[in-house]
């Protein structure tokens, strides 16, 4: 079995590494530096965007962090990282995974670029406003311990990683519900292992 993650410790690749650690499956991490290494033809053959993370699993290539997480959950079902297909919890699982990959990602990116949505355009913008997006997420993480059913899933991993990055880099104002949720998720042994591995690589990364 071949399982390779192309990543950089200063990137969304940290989320994919956490996901790999949750599966408990051995994998190889190949570190790419920003710049020419990510734009080299051999790497662009895997991801024409020239971006990381990229996952290669037995000849299958997956890009887009949320897709990598969903793929891993399905490829390694014994790790129980997604509600089984057909279960009612599959609904909120998809809902929050896509909500974080779409509205939340867009809203926090715009915030970091100081791009303001005029209130009269909120109906046209998928996330409406960052404040509304965060209010909805605050409710979601407050009502139940996990987003989808009674167990941790890749939706939690992805949302917690984004909330954690957002609060750390100032795009998301800390709220007690977010702090409680992210610290619960990020204290999982797989998250701690992944962070340790990536932090150790930081001095070599650019
Ligand atoms: N939509 C992609 C975004 C990937 C992305 O933007 N990766 C950044 C690092 S976090 C990157 O590779 N940037 C290098 C570049 O564009 O040259 C995902 O969710 O995985």
GROMACS .gro file of C-alpha atoms and ligand atoms in nm:
model
  226
    1UNK     CA    1   0.000   0.000   0.000
    2UNK     CA    2   0.130   0.343  -0.091
    3UNK     CA    3   0.006   0.651   0.096
    4UNK     CA    4   0.190   0.977   0.034
    5UNK     CA    5   0.109   1.330   0.155
    6UNK     CA    6   0.273   1.622  -0.022
    7UNK     CA    7   0.274   1.901   0.231
    8UNK     CA    8   0.454   2.184   0.405
    9UNK     CA    9   0.431   2.244   0.781
   10UNK     CA   10   0.320   2.606   0.718
   11UNK     CA   11   0.008   2.515   0.525
   12UNK     CA   12  -0.332   2.352   0.515
   13UNK     CA   13  -0.127   2.032   0.483
   14UNK     CA   14  -0.124   2.029   0.864
   15UNK     CA   15  -0.495   1.948   0.852
   16UNK     CA   16  -0.434   1.657   0.614
   17UNK     CA   17  -0.155   1.526   0.837
   18UNK     CA   18  -0.388   1.534   1.139
   19UNK     CA   19  -0.639   1.335   0.933
   20UNK     CA   20  -0.376   1.079   0.836
   21UNK     CA   21  -0.274   1.042   1.199
   22UNK     CA   22  -0.639   0.980   1.289
   23UNK     CA   23  -0.652   0.687   1.045
   24UNK     CA   24  -0.363   0.516   1.224
   25UNK     CA   25  -0.224   0.409   0.885
   26UNK     CA   26   0.147   0.449   0.803
   27UNK     CA   27   0.212   0.717   0.542
   28UNK     CA   28   0.499   0.909   0.392
   29UNK     CA   29   0.509   1.289   0.415
   30UNK     CA   30   0.697   1.461   0.132
   31UNK     CA   31   0.779   1.820   0.219
   32UNK     CA   32   0.765   2.073  -0.063
   33UNK     CA   33   0.900   2.424  -0.026
   34UNK     CA   34   0.693   2.720  -0.145
   35UNK     CA   35   0.793   2.848  -0.488
   36UNK     CA   36   0.956   2.646  -0.764
   37UNK     CA   37   0.915   2.304  -0.597
   38UNK     CA   38   0.536   2.342  -0.596
   39UNK     CA   39   0.530   2.472  -0.952
   40UNK     CA   40   0.756   2.201  -1.097
   41UNK     CA   41   0.598   2.006  -1.386
   42UNK     CA   42   0.617   1.673  -1.199
   43UNK     CA   43   0.419   1.813  -0.906
   44UNK     CA   44   0.177   2.008  -1.128
   45UNK     CA   45   0.100   1.677  -1.298
   46UNK     CA   46  -0.052   1.576  -0.962
   47UNK     CA   47  -0.213   1.912  -0.889
   48UNK     CA   48  -0.227   2.160  -1.176
   49UNK     CA   49  -0.288   2.432  -0.915
   50UNK     CA   50   0.068   2.379  -0.792
   51UNK     CA   51  -0.065   2.374  -0.436
   52UNK     CA   52  -0.046   2.149  -0.136
   53UNK     CA   53  -0.178   1.936   0.027
   54UNK     CA   54  -0.197   1.650  -0.221
   55UNK     CA   55  -0.268   1.291  -0.123
   56UNK     CA   56  -0.165   0.994  -0.338
   57UNK     CA   57  -0.308   0.659  -0.236
   58UNK     CA   58  -0.241   0.351  -0.446
   59UNK     CA   59  -0.252   0.551  -0.769
   60UNK     CA   60  -0.544   0.774  -0.664
   61UNK     CA   61  -0.463   1.145  -0.640
   62UNK     CA   62  -0.676   1.373  -0.424
   63UNK     CA   63  -0.640   1.748  -0.384
   64UNK     CA   64  -0.846   1.994  -0.176
   65UNK     CA   65  -0.809   1.950   0.197
   66UNK     CA   66  -1.173   1.876   0.271
   67UNK     CA   67  -1.181   1.618  -0.009
   68UNK     CA   68  -0.866   1.454   0.126
   69UNK     CA   69  -1.032   1.421   0.467
   70UNK     CA   70  -1.352   1.276   0.324
   71UNK     CA   71  -1.153   1.038   0.102
   72UNK     CA   72  -0.945   0.912   0.397
   73UNK     CA   73  -1.254   0.856   0.611
   74UNK     CA   74  -1.403   0.636   0.337
   75UNK     CA   75  -1.074   0.460   0.251
   76UNK     CA   76  -1.014   0.362   0.615
   77UNK     CA   77  -1.364   0.299   0.758
   78UNK     CA   78  -1.225   0.102   1.051
   79UNK     CA   79  -1.097   0.433   1.192
   80UNK     CA   80  -1.461   0.555   1.223
   81UNK     CA   81  -1.394   0.907   1.100
   82UNK     CA   82  -1.727   0.954   0.921
   83UNK     CA   83  -2.080   0.835   0.988
   84UNK     CA   84  -2.148   0.528   0.772
   85UNK     CA   85  -2.314   0.593   0.433
   86UNK     CA   86  -2.689   0.577   0.477
   87UNK     CA   87  -2.689   0.683   0.840
   88UNK     CA   88  -2.881   1.002   0.927
   89UNK     CA   89  -2.561   1.155   1.065
   90UNK     CA   90  -2.425   1.160   0.710
   91UNK     CA   91  -2.640   1.470   0.652
   92UNK     CA   92  -2.478   1.697   0.913
   93UNK     CA   93  -2.140   1.542   0.828
   94UNK     CA   94  -2.159   1.665   0.468
   95UNK     CA   95  -2.330   1.985   0.572
   96UNK     CA   96  -2.058   2.108   0.806
   97UNK     CA   97  -1.767   1.976   0.602
   98UNK     CA   98  -1.890   2.172   0.299
   99UNK     CA   99  -1.988   2.472   0.512
  100UNK     CA  100  -1.634   2.497   0.643
  101UNK     CA  101  -1.476   2.441   0.301
  102UNK     CA  102  -1.701   2.697   0.131
  103UNK     CA  103  -1.854   2.978   0.338
  104UNK     CA  104  -1.609   2.969   0.629
  105UNK     CA  105  -1.295   2.948   0.412
  106UNK     CA  106  -1.417   3.229   0.186
  107UNK     CA  107  -1.525   3.451   0.474
  108UNK     CA  108  -1.195   3.420   0.663
  109UNK     CA  109  -0.989   3.465   0.345
  110UNK     CA  110  -1.181   3.784   0.263
  111UNK     CA  111  -1.132   3.903   0.620
  112UNK     CA  112  -0.756   3.849   0.600
  113UNK     CA  113  -0.751   4.053   0.276
  114UNK     CA  114  -0.968   4.326   0.433
  115UNK     CA  115  -1.223   4.262   0.160
  116UNK     CA  116  -1.558   4.391   0.289
  117UNK     CA  117  -1.894   4.271   0.161
  118UNK     CA  118  -2.135   4.567   0.139
  119UNK     CA  119  -2.448   4.475   0.339
  120UNK     CA  120  -2.664   4.515   0.028
  121UNK     CA  121  -2.459   4.240  -0.143
  122UNK     CA  122  -2.487   3.988   0.143
  123UNK     CA  123  -2.765   3.798  -0.033
  124UNK     CA  124  -2.535   3.740  -0.332
  125UNK     CA  125  -2.231   3.628  -0.131
  126UNK     CA  126  -2.241   3.261  -0.024
  127UNK     CA  127  -2.131   3.332   0.330
  128UNK     CA  128  -2.353   3.639   0.372
  129UNK     CA  129  -2.122   3.797   0.627
  130UNK     CA  130  -1.844   3.666   0.847
  131UNK     CA  131  -2.049   3.754   1.156
  132UNK     CA  132  -2.346   3.548   1.036
  133UNK     CA  133  -2.121   3.255   0.940
  134UNK     CA  134  -1.962   3.256   1.285
  135UNK     CA  135  -2.296   3.290   1.464
  136UNK     CA  136  -2.422   2.981   1.281
  137UNK     CA  137  -2.107   2.788   1.367
  138UNK     CA  138  -2.121   2.894   1.730
  139UNK     CA  139  -2.467   2.744   1.751
  140UNK     CA  140  -2.351   2.424   1.574
  141UNK     CA  141  -2.059   2.359   1.809
  142UNK     CA  142  -2.260   2.445   2.121
  143UNK     CA  143  -2.560   2.213   2.096
  144UNK     CA  144  -2.385   1.873   2.077
  145UNK     CA  145  -2.031   1.752   2.153
  146UNK     CA  146  -1.971   1.666   1.784
  147UNK     CA  147  -2.107   1.804   1.459
  148UNK     CA  148  -2.239   1.477   1.316
  149UNK     CA  149  -2.394   1.220   1.547
  150UNK     CA  150  -2.237   1.103   1.870
  151UNK     CA  151  -1.882   1.062   1.745
  152UNK     CA  152  -1.591   1.267   1.622
  153UNK     CA  153  -1.572   1.291   1.243
  154UNK     CA  154  -1.364   1.456   0.974
  155UNK     CA  155  -1.616   1.742   0.981
  156UNK     CA  156  -1.502   1.819   1.337
  157UNK     CA  157  -1.138   1.788   1.240
  158UNK     CA  158  -1.177   2.028   0.949
  159UNK     CA  159  -1.386   2.285   1.134
  160UNK     CA  160  -1.168   2.279   1.446
  161UNK     CA  161  -0.855   2.326   1.235
  162UNK     CA  162  -1.007   2.627   1.058
  163UNK     CA  163  -1.137   2.784   1.377
  164UNK     CA  164  -0.799   2.726   1.540
  165UNK     CA  165  -0.606   2.886   1.252
  166UNK     CA  166  -0.857   3.170   1.232
  167UNK     CA  167  -0.836   3.256   1.602
  168UNK     CA  168  -0.457   3.226   1.597
  169UNK     CA  169  -0.412   3.456   1.299
  170UNK     CA  170  -0.680   3.706   1.401
  171UNK     CA  171  -0.939   3.640   1.131
  172UNK     CA  172  -1.183   3.496   1.384
  173UNK     CA  173  -1.244   3.671   1.713
  174UNK     CA  174  -1.219   3.417   1.995
  175UNK     CA  175  -1.553   3.310   2.139
  176UNK     CA  176  -1.572   3.079   2.442
  177UNK     CA  177  -1.767   2.819   2.241
  178UNK     CA  178  -1.497   2.811   1.972
  179UNK     CA  179  -1.217   2.794   2.227
  180UNK     CA  180  -1.383   2.509   2.411
  181UNK     CA  181  -1.459   2.319   2.090
  182UNK     CA  182  -1.114   2.361   1.932
  183UNK     CA  183  -0.931   2.269   2.250
  184UNK     CA  184  -1.144   1.953   2.285
  185UNK     CA  185  -1.072   1.849   1.926
  186UNK     CA  186  -0.707   1.950   1.923
  187UNK     CA  187  -0.628   1.759   2.239
  188UNK     CA  188  -0.694   1.434   2.057
  189UNK     CA  189  -0.376   1.223   2.050
  190UNK     CA  190  -0.368   1.224   1.668
  191UNK     CA  191  -0.386   1.604   1.659
  192UNK     CA  192  -0.104   1.634   1.913
  193UNK     CA  193   0.111   1.386   1.715
  194UNK     CA  194   0.047   1.569   1.388
  195UNK     CA  195   0.131   1.908   1.538
  196UNK     CA  196   0.450   1.773   1.692
  197UNK     CA  197   0.564   1.626   1.360
  198UNK     CA  198   0.491   1.947   1.169
  199UNK     CA  199   0.638   2.173   1.436
  200UNK     CA  200   0.963   1.974   1.422
  201UNK     CA  201   0.978   2.041   1.047
  202UNK     CA  202   0.923   2.417   1.079
  203UNK     CA  203   1.291   2.516   1.090
  204UNK     CA  204   1.346   2.345   0.752
  205UNK     CA  205   1.035   2.489   0.587
  206UNK     CA  206   1.001   2.786   0.356
  207LIG     N1  207  -0.837   2.481  -0.180
  207LIG     C1  208  -0.710   2.424  -0.144
  207LIG     C2  209  -0.615   2.536  -0.111
  207LIG     C3  210  -0.472   2.487  -0.110
  207LIG     C4  211  -0.376   2.603  -0.089
  207LIG     O1  212  -0.407   2.720  -0.116
  207LIG     N2  213  -0.256   2.569  -0.041
  207LIG     C5  214  -0.155   2.670  -0.021
  207LIG     C6  215  -0.089   2.645   0.114
  207LIG     S1  216  -0.204   2.652   0.251
  207LIG     C7  217  -0.046   2.655  -0.126
  207LIG     O2  218  -0.012   2.546  -0.163
  207LIG     N3  219   0.010   2.768  -0.172
  207LIG     C8  220   0.121   2.765  -0.262
  207LIG     C9  221   0.099   2.835  -0.392
  207LIG     O3  222  -0.015   2.861  -0.430
  207LIG     O4  223   0.198   2.863  -0.458
  207LIG    C10  224  -0.727   2.327  -0.027
  207LIG     O5  225  -0.825   2.340   0.047
  207LIG     O6  226  -0.646   2.235  -0.010
   0.00000   0.00000   0.00000
